[in-house]
CSV table of C-alpha atoms in Angstrom, one decimal:
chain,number,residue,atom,x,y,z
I,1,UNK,CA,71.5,-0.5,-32.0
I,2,UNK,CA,67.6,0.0,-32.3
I,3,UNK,CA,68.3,2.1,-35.7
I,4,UNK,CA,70.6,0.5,-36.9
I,5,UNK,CA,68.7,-2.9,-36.9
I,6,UNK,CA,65.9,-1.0,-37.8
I,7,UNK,CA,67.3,0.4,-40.9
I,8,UNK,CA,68.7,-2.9,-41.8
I,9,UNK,CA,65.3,-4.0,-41.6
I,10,UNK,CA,63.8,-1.8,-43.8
I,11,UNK,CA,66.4,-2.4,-46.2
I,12,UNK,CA,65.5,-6.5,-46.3
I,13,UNK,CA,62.2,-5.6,-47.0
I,14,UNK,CA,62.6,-3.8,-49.7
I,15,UNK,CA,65.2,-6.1,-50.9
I,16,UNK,CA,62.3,-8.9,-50.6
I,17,UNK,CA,59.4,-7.0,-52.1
I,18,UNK,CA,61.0,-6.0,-54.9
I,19,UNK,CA,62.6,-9.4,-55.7
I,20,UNK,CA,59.9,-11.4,-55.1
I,21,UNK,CA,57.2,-9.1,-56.8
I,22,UNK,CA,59.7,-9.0,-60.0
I,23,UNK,CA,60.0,-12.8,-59.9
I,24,UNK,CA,62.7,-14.5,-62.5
I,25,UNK,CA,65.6,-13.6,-62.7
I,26,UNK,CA,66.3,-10.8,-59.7
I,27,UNK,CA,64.7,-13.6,-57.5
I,28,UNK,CA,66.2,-16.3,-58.9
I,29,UNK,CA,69.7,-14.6,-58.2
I,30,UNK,CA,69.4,-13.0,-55.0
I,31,UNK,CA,68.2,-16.0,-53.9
I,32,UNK,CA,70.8,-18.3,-55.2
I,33,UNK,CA,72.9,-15.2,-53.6
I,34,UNK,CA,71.7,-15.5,-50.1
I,35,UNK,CA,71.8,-19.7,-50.8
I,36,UNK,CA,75.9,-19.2,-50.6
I,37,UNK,CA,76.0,-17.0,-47.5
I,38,UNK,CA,73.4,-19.4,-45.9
I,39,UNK,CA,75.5,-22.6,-46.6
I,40,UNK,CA,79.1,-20.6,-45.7
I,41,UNK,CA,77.3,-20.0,-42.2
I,42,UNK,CA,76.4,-23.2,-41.5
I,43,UNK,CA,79.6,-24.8,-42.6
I,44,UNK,CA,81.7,-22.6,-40.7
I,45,UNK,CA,79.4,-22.6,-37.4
I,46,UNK,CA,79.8,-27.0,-37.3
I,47,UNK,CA,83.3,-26.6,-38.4
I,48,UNK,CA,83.3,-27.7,-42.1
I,49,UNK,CA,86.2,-28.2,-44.2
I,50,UNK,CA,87.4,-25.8,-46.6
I,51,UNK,CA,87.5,-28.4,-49.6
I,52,UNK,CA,84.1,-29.7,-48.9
I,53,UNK,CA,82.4,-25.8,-48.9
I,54,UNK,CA,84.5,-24.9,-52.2
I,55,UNK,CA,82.5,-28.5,-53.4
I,56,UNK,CA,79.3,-27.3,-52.1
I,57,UNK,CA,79.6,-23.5,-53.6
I,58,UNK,CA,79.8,-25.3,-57.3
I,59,UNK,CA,76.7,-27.8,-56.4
I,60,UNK,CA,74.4,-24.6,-55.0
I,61,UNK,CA,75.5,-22.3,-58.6
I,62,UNK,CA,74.7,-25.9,-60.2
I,63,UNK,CA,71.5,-26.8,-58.9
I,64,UNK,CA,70.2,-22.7,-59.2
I,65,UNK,CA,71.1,-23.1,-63.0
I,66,UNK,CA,69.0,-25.7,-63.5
I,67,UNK,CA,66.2,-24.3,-61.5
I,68,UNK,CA,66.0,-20.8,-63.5
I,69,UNK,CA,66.7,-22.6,-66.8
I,70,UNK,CA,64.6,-26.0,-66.5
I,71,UNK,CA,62.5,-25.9,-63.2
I,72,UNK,CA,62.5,-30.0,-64.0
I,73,UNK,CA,61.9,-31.5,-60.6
I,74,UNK,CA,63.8,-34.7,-61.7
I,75,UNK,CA,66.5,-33.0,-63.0
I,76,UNK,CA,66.9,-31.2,-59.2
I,77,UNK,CA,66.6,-34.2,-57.1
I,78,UNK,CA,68.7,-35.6,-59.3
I,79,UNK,CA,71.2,-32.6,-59.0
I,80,UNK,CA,70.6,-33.0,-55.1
I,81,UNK,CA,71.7,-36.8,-55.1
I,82,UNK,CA,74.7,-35.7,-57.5
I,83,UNK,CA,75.9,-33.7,-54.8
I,84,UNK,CA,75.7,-36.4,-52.2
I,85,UNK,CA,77.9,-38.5,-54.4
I,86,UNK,CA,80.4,-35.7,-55.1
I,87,UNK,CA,80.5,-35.6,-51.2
I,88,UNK,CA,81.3,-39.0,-50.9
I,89,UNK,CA,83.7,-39.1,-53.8
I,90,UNK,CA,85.7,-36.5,-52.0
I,91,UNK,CA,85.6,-38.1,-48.8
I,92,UNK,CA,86.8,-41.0,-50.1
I,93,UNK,CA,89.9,-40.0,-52.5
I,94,UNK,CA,91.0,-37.3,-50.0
I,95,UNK,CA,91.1,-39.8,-46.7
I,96,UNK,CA,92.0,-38.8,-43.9
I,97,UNK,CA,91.9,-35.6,-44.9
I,98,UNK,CA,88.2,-34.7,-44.0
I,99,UNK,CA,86.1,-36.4,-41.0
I,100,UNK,CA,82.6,-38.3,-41.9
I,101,UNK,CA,81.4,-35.4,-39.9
I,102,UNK,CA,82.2,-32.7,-42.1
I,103,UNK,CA,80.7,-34.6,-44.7
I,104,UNK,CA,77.3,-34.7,-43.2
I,105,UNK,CA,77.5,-30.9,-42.3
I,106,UNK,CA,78.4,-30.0,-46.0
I,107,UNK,CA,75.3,-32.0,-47.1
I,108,UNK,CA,72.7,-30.7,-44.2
I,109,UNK,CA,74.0,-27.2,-44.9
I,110,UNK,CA,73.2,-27.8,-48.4
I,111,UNK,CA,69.9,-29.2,-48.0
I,112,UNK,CA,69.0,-26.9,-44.9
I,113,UNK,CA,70.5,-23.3,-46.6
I,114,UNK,CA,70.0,-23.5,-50.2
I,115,UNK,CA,67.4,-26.0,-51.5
I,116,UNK,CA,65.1,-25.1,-48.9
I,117,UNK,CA,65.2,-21.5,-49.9
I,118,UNK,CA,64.7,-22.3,-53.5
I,119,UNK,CA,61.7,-22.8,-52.7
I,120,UNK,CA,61.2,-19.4,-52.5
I,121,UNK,CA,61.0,-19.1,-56.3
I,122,UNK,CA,59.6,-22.0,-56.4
I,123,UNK,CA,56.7,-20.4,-54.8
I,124,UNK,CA,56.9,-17.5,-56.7
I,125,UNK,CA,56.9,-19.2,-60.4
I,126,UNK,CA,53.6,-21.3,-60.0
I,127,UNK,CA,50.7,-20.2,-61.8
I,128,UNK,CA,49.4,-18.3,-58.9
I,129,UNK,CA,52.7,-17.5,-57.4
I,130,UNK,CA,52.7,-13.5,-57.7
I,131,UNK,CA,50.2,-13.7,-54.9
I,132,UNK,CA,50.8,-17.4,-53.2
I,133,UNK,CA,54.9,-16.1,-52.4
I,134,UNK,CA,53.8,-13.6,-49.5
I,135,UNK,CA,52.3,-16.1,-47.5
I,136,UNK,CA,56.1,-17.2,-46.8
I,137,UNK,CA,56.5,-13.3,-45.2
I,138,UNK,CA,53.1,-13.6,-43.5
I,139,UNK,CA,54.0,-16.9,-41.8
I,140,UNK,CA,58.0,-16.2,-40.8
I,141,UNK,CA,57.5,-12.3,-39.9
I,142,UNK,CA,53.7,-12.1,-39.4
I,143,UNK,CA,54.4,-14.8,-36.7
I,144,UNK,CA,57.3,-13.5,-35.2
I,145,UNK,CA,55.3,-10.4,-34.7
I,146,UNK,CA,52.0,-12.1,-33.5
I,147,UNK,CA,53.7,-14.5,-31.3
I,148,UNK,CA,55.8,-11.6,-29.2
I,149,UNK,CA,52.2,-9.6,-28.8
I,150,UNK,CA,50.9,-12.2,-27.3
I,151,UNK,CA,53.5,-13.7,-25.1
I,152,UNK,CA,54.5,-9.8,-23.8
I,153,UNK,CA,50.5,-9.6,-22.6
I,154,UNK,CA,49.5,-12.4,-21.5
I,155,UNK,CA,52.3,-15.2,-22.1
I,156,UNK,CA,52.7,-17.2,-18.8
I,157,UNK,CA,53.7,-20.8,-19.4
I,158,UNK,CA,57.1,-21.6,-20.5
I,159,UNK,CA,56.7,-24.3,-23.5
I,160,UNK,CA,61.0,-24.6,-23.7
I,161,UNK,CA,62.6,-23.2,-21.0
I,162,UNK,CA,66.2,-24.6,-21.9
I,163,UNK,CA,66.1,-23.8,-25.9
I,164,UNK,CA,64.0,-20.5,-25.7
I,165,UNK,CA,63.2,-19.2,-22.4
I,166,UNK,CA,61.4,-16.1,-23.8
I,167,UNK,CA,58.9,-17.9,-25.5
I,168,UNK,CA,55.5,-19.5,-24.2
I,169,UNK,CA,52.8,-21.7,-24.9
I,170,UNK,CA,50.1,-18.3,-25.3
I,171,UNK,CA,52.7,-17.0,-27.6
I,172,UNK,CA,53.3,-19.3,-29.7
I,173,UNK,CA,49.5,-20.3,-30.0
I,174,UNK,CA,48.7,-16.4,-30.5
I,175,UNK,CA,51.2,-16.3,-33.7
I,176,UNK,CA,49.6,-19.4,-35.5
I,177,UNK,CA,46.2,-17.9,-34.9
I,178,UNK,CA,47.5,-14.4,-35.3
I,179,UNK,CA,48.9,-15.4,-39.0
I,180,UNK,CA,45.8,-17.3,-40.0
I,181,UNK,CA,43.6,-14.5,-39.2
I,182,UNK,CA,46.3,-12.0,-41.3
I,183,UNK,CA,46.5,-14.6,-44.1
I,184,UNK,CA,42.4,-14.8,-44.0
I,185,UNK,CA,42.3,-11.0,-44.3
I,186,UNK,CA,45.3,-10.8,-47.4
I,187,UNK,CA,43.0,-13.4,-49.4
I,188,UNK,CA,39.7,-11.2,-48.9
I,189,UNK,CA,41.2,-8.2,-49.0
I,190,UNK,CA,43.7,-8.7,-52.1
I,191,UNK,CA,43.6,-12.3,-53.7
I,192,UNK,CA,39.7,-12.9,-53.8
I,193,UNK,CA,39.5,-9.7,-56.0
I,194,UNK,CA,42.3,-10.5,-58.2
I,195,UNK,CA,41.3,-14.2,-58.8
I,196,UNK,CA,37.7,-13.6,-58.9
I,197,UNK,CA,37.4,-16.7,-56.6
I,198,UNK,CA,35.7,-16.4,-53.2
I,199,UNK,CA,37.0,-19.5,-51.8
I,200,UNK,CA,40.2,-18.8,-51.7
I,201,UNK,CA,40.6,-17.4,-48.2
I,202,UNK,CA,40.4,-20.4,-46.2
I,203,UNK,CA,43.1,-21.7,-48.2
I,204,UNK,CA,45.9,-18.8,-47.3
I,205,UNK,CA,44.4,-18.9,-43.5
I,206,UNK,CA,45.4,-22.9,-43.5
I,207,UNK,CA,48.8,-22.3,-45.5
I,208,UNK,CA,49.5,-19.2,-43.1
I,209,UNK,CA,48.9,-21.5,-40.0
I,210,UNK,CA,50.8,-24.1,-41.0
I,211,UNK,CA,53.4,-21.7,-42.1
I,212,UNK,CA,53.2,-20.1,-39.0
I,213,UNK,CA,54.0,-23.8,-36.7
I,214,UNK,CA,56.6,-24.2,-39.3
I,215,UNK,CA,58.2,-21.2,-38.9
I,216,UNK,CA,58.5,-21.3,-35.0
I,217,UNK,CA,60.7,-24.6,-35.2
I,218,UNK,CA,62.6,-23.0,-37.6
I,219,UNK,CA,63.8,-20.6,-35.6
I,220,UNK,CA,64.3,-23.0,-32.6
I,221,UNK,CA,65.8,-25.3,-34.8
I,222,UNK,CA,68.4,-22.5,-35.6
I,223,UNK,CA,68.4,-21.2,-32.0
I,224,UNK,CA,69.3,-24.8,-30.9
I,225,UNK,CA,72.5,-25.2,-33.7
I,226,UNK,CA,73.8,-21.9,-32.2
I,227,UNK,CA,73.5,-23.2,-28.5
I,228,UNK,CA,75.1,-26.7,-29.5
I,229,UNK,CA,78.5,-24.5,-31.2
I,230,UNK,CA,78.6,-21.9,-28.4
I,231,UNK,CA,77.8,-18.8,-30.5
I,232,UNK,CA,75.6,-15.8,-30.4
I,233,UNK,CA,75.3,-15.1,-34.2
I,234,UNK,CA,75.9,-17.5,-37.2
I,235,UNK,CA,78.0,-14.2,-38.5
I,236,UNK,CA,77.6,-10.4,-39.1
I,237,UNK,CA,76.8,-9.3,-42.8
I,238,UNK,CA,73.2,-7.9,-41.3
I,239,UNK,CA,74.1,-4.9,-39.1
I,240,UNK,CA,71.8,-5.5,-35.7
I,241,UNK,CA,70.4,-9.0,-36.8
I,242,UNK,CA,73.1,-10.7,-37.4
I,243,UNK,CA,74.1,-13.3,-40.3
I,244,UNK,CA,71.5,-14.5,-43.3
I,245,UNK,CA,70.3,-17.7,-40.9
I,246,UNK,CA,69.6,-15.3,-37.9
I,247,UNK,CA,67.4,-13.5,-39.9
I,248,UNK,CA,65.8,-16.0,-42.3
I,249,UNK,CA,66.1,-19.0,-40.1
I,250,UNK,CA,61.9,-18.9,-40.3
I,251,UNK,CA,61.5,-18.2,-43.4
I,252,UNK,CA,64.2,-20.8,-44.9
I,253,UNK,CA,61.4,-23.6,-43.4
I,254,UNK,CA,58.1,-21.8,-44.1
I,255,UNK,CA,59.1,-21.5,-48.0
I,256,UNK,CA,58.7,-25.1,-48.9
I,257,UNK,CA,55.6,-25.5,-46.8
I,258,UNK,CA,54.0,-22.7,-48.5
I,259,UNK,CA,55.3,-24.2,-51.6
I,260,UNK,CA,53.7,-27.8,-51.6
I,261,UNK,CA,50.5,-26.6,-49.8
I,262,UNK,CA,49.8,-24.6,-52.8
I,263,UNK,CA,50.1,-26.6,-55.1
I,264,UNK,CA,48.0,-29.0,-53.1
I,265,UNK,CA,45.3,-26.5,-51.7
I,266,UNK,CA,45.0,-24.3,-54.6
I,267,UNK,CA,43.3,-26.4,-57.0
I,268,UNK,CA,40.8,-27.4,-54.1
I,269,UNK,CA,39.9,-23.7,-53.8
I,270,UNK,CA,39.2,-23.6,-57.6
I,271,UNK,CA,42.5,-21.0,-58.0
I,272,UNK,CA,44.3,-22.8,-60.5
């Protein structure tokens, strides 16, 4: 099991270097790519019907066309609310046929899966976004990996017992401050020479932090779903991790956060 989920792991990360370091295109597919197996494992972990997810397929391919081809934010909330309505529509001429429920899953697995990790290309397409889009890795996996140092040595209070028993207050502070120090490091180790700006490491150490908070609920927030439905993965595509949302379940929340503080922070740090 240990190789195999290493392997697997190695292969992601290639998978995500390459695509995000080539932007466009690549990214722009394997993201709308992993958008589709994200939403098909939410829909079928709350029980989703079939109609509604062959609805919600057309409106993720939709909204990913006019992301790569316009990048218009109007025209994508717009998309997003064009969705809701197709929703309803369907609700409504197909009654009884599909619960309110499922109607609200289809559109929370929309909204959680696939326009949340847009904004992984989102990221990557801003002026700065070659070297902006790794501070999504640094604050899902440099966390992770912070965070379980810290709670193995010296993690002794349990911050939630019932949703995560494994993890604790000194963990999950050592990961925020973990990934700001890492995220200080990448901007004067890498970004500061590239841009030619000296003040730009304070920004990716407060992006990274807040990442790194962001990340952690997350994966609780995922870890909860799966205890609410009774199931260990949310499916198996991942040999030794488990579906896309066991493995991105960070990440899918740290993108957008790494997203709007950039575009916030970074002309403050004089990098745009």
């Amino acid at each position: 099991m240990f190789w195999t989920r290493l392997a697997s792991g190695i292969v992601l990360m290639l998978v995500a270097l390459t695509t995000m370091s080539l932007g466009g295109l690549p990214l722009a597919l394997i993201s709308w790519a992993v958008s589709l197996i994200a939403f098909k494992e939410l829909t079928n972990a709350l029980k989703c019907g079939n109609g509604l997810e062959i609805l919600g397929y057309g409106g993720i391919t939709g909204y990913y066309l006019l992301l790569y081809f316009s990048g218009s934010h109007t025209l994508l909330f717009m998309c997003i609310v064009g969705i809701f309505f197709a929703f309803l529509f369907a609700y409504v001429i197909s009654f009884p046929k599909f619960h309110a429920n499922e109607v609200m899953v289809a559109l929370f697995a929309f909204l959680y899966g696939p326009v949340l990790l847009s904004f992984v290309y989102q990221t990557r397409m801003t002026t700065q976004g070659f070297y902006m889009v790794w501070m999504i890795l640094i604050s899902s996996w440099g966390c992770d990996t912070c965070a379980y140092v810290v709670g193995k040595l010296i993690g002794r209070k349990k911050i939630f017992p019932v949703l995560s028993p494994k993890k604790s207050l000194e963990g999950c502070i050592g990961g925020v401050l973990g990934t700001a120090l890492i995220g200080w490091l990448y901007g004067c180790l890498f970004v500061e020479k590239a841009l030619g700006d000296e003040g730009i490491s304070w920004m990716l150490a407060v992006i990274c932090a807040v990442g790194a908070v962001m990340s952690m609920v997350g994966d609780l927030a995922a870890s909860g779903i799966k205890r609410n439905v009774e199931i260990k993965d949310y499916g198996k595509l991942i040999p030794g991790h488990g579906g896309i949302m066991d493995r991105f379940d960070s990440m899918i929340v740290t993108a957008p956060m790494t997203y709007f503080l950039t575009i916030l922070l970074l002309p403050l740090a004089g990098g745009s």
